[in-house]
Coordinates of C-alpha atoms in Angstrom, one line a residue:
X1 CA 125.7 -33.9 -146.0
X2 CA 124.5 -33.5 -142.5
X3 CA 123.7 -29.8 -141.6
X4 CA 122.5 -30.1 -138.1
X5 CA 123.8 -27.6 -135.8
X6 CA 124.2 -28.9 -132.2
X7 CA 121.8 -27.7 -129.4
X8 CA 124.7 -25.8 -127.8
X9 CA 125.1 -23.5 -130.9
X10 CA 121.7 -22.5 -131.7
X11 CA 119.8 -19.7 -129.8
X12 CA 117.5 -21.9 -127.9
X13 CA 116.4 -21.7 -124.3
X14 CA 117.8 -25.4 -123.4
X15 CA 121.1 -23.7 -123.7
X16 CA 120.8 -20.3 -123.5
X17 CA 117.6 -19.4 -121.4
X18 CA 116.1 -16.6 -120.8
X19 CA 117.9 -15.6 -117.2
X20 CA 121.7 -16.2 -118.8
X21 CA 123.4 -13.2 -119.4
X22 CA 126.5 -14.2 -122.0
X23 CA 128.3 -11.2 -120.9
X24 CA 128.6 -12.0 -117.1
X25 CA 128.9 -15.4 -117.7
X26 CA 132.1 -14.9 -119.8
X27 CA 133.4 -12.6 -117.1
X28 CA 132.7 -14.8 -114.2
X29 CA 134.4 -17.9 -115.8
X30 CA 137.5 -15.6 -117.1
X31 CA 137.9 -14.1 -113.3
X32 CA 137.5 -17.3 -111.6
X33 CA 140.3 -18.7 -114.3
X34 CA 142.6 -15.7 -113.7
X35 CA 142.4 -16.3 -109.4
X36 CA 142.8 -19.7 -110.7
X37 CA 146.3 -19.0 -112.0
X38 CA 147.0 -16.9 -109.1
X39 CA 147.5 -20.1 -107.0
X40 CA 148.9 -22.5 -110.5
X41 CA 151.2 -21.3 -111.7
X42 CA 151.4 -18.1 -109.7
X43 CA 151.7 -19.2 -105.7
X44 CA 153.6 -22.4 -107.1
X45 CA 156.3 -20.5 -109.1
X46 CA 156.5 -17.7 -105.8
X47 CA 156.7 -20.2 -103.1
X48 CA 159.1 -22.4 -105.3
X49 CA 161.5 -19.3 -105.4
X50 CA 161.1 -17.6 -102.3
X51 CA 162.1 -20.4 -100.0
X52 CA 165.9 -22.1 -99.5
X53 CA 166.8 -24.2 -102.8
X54 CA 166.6 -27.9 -100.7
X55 CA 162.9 -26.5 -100.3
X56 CA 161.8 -25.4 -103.7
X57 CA 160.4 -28.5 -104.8
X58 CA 158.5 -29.5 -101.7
X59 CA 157.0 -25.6 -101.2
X60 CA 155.8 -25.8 -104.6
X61 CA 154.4 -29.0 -104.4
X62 CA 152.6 -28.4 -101.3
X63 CA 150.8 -25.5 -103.4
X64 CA 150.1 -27.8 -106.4
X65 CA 148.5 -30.6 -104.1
X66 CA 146.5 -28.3 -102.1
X67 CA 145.0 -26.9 -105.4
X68 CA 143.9 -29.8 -106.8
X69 CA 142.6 -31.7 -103.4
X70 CA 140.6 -28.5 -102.6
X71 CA 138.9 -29.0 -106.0
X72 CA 137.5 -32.7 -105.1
X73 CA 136.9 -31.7 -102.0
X74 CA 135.1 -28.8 -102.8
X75 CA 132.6 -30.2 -105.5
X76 CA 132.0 -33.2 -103.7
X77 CA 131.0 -31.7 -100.0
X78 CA 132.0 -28.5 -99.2
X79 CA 130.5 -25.7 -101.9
X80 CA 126.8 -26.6 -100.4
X81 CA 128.6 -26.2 -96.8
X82 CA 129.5 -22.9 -97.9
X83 CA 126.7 -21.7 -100.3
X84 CA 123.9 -23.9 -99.9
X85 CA 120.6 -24.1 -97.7
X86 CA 121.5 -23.3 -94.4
X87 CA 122.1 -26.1 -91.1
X88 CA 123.1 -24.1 -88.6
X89 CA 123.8 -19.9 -88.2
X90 CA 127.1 -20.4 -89.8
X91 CA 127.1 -23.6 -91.5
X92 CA 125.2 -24.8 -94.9
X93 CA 123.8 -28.8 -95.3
X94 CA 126.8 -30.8 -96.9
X95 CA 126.2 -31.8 -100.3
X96 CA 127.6 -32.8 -104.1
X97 CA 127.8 -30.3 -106.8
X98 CA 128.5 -32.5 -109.5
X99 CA 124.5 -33.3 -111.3
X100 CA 124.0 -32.1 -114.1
X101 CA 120.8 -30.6 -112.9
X102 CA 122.1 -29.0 -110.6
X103 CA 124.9 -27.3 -112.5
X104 CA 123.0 -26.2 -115.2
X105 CA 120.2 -24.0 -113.9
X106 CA 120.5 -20.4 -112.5
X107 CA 122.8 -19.8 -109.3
X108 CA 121.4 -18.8 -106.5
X109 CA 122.9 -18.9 -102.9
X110 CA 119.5 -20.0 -101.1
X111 CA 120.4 -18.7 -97.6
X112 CA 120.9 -15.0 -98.5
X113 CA 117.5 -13.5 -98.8
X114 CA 117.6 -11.0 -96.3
X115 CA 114.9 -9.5 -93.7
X116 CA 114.2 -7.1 -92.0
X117 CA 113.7 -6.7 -87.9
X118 CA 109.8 -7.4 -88.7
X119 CA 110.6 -10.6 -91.0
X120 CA 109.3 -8.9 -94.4
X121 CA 112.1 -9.5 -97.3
X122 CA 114.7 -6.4 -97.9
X123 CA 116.7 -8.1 -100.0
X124 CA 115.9 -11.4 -102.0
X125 CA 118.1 -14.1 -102.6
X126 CA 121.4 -13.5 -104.7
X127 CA 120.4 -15.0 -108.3
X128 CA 123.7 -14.0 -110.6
X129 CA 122.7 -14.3 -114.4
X130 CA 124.9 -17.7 -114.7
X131 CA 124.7 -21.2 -114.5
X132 CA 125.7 -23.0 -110.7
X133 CA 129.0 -24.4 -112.6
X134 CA 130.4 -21.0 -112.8
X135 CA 129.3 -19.8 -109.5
X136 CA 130.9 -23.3 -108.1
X137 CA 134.2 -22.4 -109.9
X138 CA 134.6 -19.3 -109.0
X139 CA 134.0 -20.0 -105.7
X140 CA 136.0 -22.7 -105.7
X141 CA 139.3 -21.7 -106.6
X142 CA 138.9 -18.7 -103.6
X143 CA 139.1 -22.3 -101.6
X144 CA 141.9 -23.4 -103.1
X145 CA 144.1 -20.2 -103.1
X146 CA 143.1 -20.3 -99.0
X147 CA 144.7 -23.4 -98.2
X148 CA 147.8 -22.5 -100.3
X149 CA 148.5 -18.8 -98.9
X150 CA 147.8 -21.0 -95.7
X151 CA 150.6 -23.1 -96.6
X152 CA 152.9 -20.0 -96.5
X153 CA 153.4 -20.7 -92.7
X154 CA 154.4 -24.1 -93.0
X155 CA 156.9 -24.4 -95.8
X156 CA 160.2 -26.0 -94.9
X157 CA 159.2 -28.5 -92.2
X158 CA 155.8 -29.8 -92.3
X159 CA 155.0 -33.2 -93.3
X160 CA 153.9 -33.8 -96.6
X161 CA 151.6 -37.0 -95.8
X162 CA 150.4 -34.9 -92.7
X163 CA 149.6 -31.3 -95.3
X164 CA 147.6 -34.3 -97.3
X165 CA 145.4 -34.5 -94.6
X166 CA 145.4 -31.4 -93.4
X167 CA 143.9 -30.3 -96.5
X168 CA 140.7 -31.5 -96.8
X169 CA 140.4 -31.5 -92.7
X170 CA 140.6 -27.5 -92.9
X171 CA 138.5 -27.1 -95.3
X172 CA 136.1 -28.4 -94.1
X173 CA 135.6 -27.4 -90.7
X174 CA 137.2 -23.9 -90.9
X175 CA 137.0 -22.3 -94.3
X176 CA 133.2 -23.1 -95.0
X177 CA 131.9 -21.6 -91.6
X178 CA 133.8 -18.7 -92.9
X179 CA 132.2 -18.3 -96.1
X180 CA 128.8 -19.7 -94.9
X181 CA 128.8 -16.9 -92.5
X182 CA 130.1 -13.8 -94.8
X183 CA 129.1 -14.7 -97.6
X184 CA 127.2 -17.5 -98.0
X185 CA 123.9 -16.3 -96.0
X186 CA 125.1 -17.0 -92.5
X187 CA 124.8 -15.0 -89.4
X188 CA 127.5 -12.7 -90.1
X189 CA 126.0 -11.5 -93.6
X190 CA 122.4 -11.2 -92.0
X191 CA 123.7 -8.9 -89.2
X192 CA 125.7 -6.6 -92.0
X193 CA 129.6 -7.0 -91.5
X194 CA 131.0 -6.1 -95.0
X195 CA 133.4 -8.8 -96.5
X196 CA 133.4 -7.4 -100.5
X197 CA 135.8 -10.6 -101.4
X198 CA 137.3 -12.0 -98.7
X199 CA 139.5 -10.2 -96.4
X200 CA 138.6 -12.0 -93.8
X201 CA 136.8 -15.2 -95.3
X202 CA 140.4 -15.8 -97.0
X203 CA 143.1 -13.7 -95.7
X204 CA 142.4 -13.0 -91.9
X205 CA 141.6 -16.8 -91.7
X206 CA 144.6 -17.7 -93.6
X207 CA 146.9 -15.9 -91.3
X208 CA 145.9 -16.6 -88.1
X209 CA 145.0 -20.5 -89.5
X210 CA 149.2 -20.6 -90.7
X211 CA 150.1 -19.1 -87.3
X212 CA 148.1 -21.3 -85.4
X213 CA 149.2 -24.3 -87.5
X214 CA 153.2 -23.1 -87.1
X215 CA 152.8 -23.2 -83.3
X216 CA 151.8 -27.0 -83.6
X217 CA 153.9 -27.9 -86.5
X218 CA 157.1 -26.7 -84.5
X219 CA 159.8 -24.5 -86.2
X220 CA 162.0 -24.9 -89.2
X221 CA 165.8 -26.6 -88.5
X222 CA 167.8 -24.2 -86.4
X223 CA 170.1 -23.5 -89.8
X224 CA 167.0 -22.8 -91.7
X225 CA 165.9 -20.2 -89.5
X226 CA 168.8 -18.5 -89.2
X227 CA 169.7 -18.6 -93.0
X228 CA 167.1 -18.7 -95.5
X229 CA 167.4 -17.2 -98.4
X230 CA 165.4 -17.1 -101.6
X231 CA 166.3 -19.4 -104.5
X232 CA 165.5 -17.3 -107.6
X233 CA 164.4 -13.4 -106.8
X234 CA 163.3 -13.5 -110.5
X235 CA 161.3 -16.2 -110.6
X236 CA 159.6 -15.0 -107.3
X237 CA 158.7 -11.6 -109.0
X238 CA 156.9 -13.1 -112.3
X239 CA 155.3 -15.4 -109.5
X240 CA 154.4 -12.0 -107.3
X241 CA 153.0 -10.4 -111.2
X242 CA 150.8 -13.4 -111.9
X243 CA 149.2 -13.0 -108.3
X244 CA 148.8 -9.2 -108.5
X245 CA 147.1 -9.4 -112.1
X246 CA 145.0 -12.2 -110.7
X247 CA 143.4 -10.1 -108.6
X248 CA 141.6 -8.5 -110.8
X249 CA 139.3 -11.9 -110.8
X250 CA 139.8 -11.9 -107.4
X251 CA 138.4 -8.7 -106.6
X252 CA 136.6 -8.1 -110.1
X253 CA 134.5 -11.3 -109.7
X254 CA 132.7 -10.3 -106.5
X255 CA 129.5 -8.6 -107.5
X256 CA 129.0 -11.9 -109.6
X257 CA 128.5 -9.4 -112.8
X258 CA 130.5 -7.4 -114.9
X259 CA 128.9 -4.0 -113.8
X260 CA 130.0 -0.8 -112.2
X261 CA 130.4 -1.9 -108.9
X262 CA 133.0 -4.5 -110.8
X263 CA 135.3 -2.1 -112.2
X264 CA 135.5 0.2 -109.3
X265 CA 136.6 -2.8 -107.4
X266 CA 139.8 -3.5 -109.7
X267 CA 140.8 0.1 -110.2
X268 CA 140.6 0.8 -106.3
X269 CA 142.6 -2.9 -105.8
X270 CA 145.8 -1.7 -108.1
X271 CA 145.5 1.9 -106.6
X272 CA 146.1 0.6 -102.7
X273 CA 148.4 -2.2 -104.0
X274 CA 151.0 0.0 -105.8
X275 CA 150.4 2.6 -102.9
X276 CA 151.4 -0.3 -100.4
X277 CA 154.6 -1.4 -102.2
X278 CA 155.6 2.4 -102.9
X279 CA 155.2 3.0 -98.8
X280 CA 156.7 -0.7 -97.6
X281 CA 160.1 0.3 -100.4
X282 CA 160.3 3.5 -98.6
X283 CA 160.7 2.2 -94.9
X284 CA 163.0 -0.4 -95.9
X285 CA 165.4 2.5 -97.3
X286 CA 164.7 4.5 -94.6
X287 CA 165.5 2.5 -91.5
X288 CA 167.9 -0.5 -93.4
X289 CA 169.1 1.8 -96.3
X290 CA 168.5 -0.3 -99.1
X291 CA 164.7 -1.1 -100.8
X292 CA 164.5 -4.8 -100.5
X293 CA 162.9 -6.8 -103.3
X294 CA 161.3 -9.0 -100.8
X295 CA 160.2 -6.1 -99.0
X296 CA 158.0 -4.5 -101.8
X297 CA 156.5 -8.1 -102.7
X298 CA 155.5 -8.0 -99.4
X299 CA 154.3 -4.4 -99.3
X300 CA 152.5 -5.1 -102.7
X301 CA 150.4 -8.5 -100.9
X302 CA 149.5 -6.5 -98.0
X303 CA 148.2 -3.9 -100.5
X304 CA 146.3 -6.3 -102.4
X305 CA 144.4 -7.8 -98.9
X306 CA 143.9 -4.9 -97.5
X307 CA 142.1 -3.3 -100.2
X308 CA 140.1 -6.7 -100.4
X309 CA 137.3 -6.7 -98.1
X310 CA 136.5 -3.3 -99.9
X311 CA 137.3 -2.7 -103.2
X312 CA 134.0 -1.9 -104.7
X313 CA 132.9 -0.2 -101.8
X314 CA 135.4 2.8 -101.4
X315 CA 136.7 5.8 -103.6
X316 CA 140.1 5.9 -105.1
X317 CA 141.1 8.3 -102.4
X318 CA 140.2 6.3 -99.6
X319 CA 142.3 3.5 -101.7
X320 CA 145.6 5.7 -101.4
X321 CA 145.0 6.1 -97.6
X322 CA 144.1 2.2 -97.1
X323 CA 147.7 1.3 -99.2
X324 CA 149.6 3.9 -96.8
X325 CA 148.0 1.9 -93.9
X326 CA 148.7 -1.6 -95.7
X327 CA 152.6 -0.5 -96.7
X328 CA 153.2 0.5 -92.8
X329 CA 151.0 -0.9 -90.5
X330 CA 152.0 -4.8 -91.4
X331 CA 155.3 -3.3 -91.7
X332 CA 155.8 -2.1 -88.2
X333 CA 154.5 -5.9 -86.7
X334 CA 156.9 -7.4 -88.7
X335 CA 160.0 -5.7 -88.5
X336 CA 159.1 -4.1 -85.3
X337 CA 156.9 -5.8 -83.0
X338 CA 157.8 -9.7 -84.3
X339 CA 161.5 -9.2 -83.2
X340 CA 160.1 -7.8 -79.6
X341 CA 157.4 -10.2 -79.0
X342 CA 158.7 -13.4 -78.0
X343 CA 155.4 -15.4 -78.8
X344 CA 155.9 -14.3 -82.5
X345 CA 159.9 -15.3 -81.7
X346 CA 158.8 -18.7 -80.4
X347 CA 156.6 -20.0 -83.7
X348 CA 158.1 -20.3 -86.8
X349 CA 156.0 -18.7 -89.7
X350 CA 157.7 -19.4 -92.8
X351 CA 156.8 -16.6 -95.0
X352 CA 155.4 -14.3 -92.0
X353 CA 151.5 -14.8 -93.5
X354 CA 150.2 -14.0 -90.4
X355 CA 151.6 -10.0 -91.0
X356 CA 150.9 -10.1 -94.9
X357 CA 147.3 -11.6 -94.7
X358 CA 146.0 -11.6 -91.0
X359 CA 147.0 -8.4 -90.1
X360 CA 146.6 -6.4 -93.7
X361 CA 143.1 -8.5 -93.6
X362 CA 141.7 -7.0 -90.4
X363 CA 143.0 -4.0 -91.0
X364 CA 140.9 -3.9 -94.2
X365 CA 137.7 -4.8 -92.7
X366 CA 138.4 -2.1 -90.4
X367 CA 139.1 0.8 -93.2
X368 CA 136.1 -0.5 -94.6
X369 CA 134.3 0.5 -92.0
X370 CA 136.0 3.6 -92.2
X371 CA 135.4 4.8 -95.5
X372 CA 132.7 2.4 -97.0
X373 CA 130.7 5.0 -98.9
X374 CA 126.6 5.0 -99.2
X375 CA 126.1 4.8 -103.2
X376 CA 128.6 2.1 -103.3
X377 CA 127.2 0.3 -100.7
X378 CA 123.6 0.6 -102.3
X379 CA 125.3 -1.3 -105.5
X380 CA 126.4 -4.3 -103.5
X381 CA 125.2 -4.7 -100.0
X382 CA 122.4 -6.6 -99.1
X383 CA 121.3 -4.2 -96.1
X384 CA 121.4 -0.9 -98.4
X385 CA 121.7 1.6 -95.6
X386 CA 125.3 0.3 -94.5
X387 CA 127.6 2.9 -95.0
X388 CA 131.0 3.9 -93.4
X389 CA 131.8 6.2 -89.8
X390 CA 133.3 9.2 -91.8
X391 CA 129.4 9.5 -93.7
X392 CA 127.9 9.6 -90.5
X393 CA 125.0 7.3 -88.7
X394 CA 124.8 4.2 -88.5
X395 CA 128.8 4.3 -89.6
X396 CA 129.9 3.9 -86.4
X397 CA 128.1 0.8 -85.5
X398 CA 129.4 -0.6 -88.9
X399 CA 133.3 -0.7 -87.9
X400 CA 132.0 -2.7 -84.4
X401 CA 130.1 -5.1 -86.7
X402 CA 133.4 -5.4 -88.7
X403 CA 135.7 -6.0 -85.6
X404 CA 133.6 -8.7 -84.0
X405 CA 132.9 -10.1 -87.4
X406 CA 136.6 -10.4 -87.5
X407 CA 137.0 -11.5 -84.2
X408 CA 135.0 -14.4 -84.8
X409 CA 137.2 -15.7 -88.1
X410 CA 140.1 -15.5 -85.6
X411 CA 138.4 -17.5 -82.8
X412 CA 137.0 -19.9 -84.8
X413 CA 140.8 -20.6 -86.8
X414 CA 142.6 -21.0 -83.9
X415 CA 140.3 -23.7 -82.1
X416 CA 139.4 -25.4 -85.5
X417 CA 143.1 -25.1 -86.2
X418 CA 144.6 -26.4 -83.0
X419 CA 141.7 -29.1 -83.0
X420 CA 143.0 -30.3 -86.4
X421 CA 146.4 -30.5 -85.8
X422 CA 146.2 -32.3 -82.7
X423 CA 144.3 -35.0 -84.1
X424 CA 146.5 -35.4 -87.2
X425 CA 149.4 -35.8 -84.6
X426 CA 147.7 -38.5 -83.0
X427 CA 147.9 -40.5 -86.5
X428 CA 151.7 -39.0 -87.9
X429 CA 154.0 -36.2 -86.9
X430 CA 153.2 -32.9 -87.8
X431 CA 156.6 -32.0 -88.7
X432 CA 159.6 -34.3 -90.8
X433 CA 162.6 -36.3 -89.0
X434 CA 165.6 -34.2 -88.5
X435 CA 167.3 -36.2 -91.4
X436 CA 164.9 -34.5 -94.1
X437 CA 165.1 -31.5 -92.4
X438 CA 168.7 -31.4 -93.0
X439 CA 168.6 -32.7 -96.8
X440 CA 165.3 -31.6 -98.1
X441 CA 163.7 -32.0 -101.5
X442 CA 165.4 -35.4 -102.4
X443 CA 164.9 -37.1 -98.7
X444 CA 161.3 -35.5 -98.8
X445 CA 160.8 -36.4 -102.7
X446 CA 163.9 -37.7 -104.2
X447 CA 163.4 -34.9 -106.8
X448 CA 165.6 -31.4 -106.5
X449 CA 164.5 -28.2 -108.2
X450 CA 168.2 -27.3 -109.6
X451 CA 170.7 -30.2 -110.6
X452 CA 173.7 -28.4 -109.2
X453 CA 175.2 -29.9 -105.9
X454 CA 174.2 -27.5 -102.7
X455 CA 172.7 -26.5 -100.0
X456 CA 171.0 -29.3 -98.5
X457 CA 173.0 -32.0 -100.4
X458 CA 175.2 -34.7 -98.2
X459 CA 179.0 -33.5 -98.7
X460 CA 180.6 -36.8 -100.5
X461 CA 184.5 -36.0 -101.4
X462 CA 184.3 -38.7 -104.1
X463 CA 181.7 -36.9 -105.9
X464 CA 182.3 -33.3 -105.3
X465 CA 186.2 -32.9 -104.6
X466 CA 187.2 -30.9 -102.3
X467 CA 185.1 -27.9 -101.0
X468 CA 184.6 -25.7 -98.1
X469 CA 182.6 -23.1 -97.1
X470 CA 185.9 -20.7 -96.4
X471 CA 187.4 -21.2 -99.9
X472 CA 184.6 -21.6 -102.1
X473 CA 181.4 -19.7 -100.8
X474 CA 181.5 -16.4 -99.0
X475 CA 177.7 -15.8 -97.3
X476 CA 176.4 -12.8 -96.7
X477 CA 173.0 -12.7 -93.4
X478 CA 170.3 -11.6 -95.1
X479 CA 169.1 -8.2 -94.2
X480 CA 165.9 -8.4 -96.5
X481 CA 162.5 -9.0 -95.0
X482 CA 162.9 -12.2 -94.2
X483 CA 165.6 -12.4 -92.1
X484 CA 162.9 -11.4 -89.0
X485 CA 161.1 -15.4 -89.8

């Protein structure tokens, strides 16, 4: 009988050395698998049930593909864009991540040893207790849920072979300048603007990047704008769960160890994201008299991103105050300022990402500036001093570090953007024929999410009898949330 115990289960440094630590390992591979399942199945099973029924299929499909073409994309190129040695002030040398020997020894993100004025080290080089493969997954599905809150601007009109290429165009030439530059080592961290996981390296590129993309792609068919209901409110909500539970990995992952610092970061992310829906639910019965389900979905994302770029960085108090901000700030631009503003009138943005993630995004690198506190800021920050304005100098210069950091994210998204879909036009429209846009899923497909004859579907009297709007469906205009896209 053979008793040989494989390599992998005995306690020797080839496969367990002496910098792994179990514990963080465990916890950086479980919240990268739980942000994971915030985009598949949780961004699939929302966008499937939030959008008109001729759209389900397509909407969810456009999150599926996006998820797994980021992955290739990711390990092949773009994680050393994002997290390698660094090319240029906000751009890292391309590069695989797939050798083993690479994968298998410590992580470090080379480019973030930090100096000071006089060029002496004040903080070296981010070296988690992991191997590279779990710092390339987590990071990676961060990439992937980009692209598919991205997609949130697009659903119901773009072209699927066109979204193929947009994929892997975006990703590389927007979102790793964004993370090379926040997080990765790039100009942006060196000078101090605070990004704890992604506010703006995700969200507030996300939203102005769907905005931007909307604008090019052209609008939704004239019926679909006016009348777009969802498709299953039920199915949305478990969709809307998975993605607030996942962000526990989202936000829990980002000191790259299961510390302190980590479990401030999820208590102060469920604090501002149940404050947000609680505020959003309220203004929807107080000015259209009825709290829309939509509405505190919405409320509870804008929540979630605001509290984003810093949950291990404020107290629970500051929380509450950054989730009244979240649930009424957003709020106000869009059912205020988008029905006034005839730019926002003029470009289409499916699921109105630009108010959920751009603005709640900046507005959280803001508040972090705000109320960033010292101690906190010691546990995670690379320049140890940062703290926010309310607890004094240099406070105030943090929240101008944090709008310009911002500033650039939007800059860069909409040239990179526009730049992107301009030359995918040149090869294929950016938006389907009017046909598909008046059958949906089966033109775009030849698959349907329900088999139940509707809303999209050519009328044929030999197959459906006779049927009419005025004697067999009654429709009410939706006065939810997303009536205003």
């Amino acid at each position: 009988m053979n008793t040989t115990v494989p390599i992998a289960y005995q306690n020797l440094t080839t496969a367990a050395p002496d910098w792994l630590n179990k514990g963080d390992n465990a916890w950086q591979m479980m919240a990268a698998t739980v942000v994971g399942l915030q985009s598949v199945p949780g961004l699939v099973i929302l966008y499937g049930s939030i959008v008109k029924k001729k759209w389900a299929v397509n909407s969810a499909f456009m999150a599926l593909y996006a998820f797994a073409a980021v992955i290739i994309c990711w390990v092949t190129w773009a994680y050393k864009m994002s997290f390698g040695e660094k090319l240029l002030p906000f751009w890292g040398k391309a590069g695989p991540a797939l050798g083993q020997k690479f994968l298998i020894k410590q992580a470090e993100l080379p480019a973030t040893t930090h100096h000071f004025a006089n060029g002496t080290v004040q903080t070296p080089m981010s070296e988690p207790y992991f191997p590279m493969a779990s710092m390339v997954w987590y990071q990676c599905v961060f990439a992937c849920i980009t692209l598919i809150l991205l997609a949130g601007s697009l659903l119901g009109r773009m072209n699927i072979r066109a979204w193929m290429m947009f994929v892997p165009l975006w990703l590389t030439f927007s979102y790793t300048v964004g993370a090379f530059s926040l997080w990765g080592g790039g100009f942006l961290f060196q000078w101090g603007v605070i990004d704890y996981t992604g506010g703006f390296v995700i969200h507030l590129s996300s939203g102005i990047a769907g905005l931007t993309a909307a604008y090019w792609v052209g609008p939704r068919s004239k019926a679909d704008r006016e009348r777009f209901p969802p498709n299953n409110i039920l199915l949305m909500l478990a969709g809307a769960g998975l993605l607030w539970m996942g962000w526990a990995g989202f936000n829990g992952g980002g000191p790259y160890t299961a510390n302190i610092d980590s479990s401030m970061a999820i208590l102060n992310t469920n604090i501002c994201a149940a404050t947000s829906l609680l505020v959003w639910t309220w203004l929807d019965v107080i000015f259209f008299k009825k709290p829309s389900v939509i509405g505190a979905v919405q409320g509870m994302i804008t929540g979630l991103v605001c509290i984003t770029p810093g949950a291990g960085l404020v107290q629970g108090w500051a929380a509450i105050i950054m989730g009244i901000c979240s649930g009424s700030i957003p709020w106000f631009t869009m059912m205020v300022v988008h029905k006034r503003w005839s730019l926002l009138q003029k470009i289409d943005d499916t699921l109105g990402v630009f108010h959920t993630h751009a603005v709640a995004g900046y507005l959280g690198g803001f508040l972090t500036g705000v109320f960033a506190e010292p101690a906190l800021c010691r546990l995670f920050l690379p320049i140890p001093d940062s703290n926010g304005a309310i607890y004094g100098s240099p406070g105030g210069s943090q929240i101008a570090k944090q709008l310009v950091g911002g500033g650039f994210i939007i800059g860069w998204n909409i040239v990179v953007t526009s730049i992107i879909c301009v030359v995918i036009s040149f090869i294929m429209p950016l938006r389907m024929s009017e046909e598909h846009l008046v059958i949906g899923d089966d033109a775009v497909h030849g698959e349907e999410a329900y088999a139940l004859w509707g809303d999209g579907e050519k009328y044929d009297a030999t197959k459906h009898g006779i049927h009419s709007l005025d004697e067999g469906e009654h429709f009410k205009p939706s006065i939810g949330v997303t009536q205003v896209m």
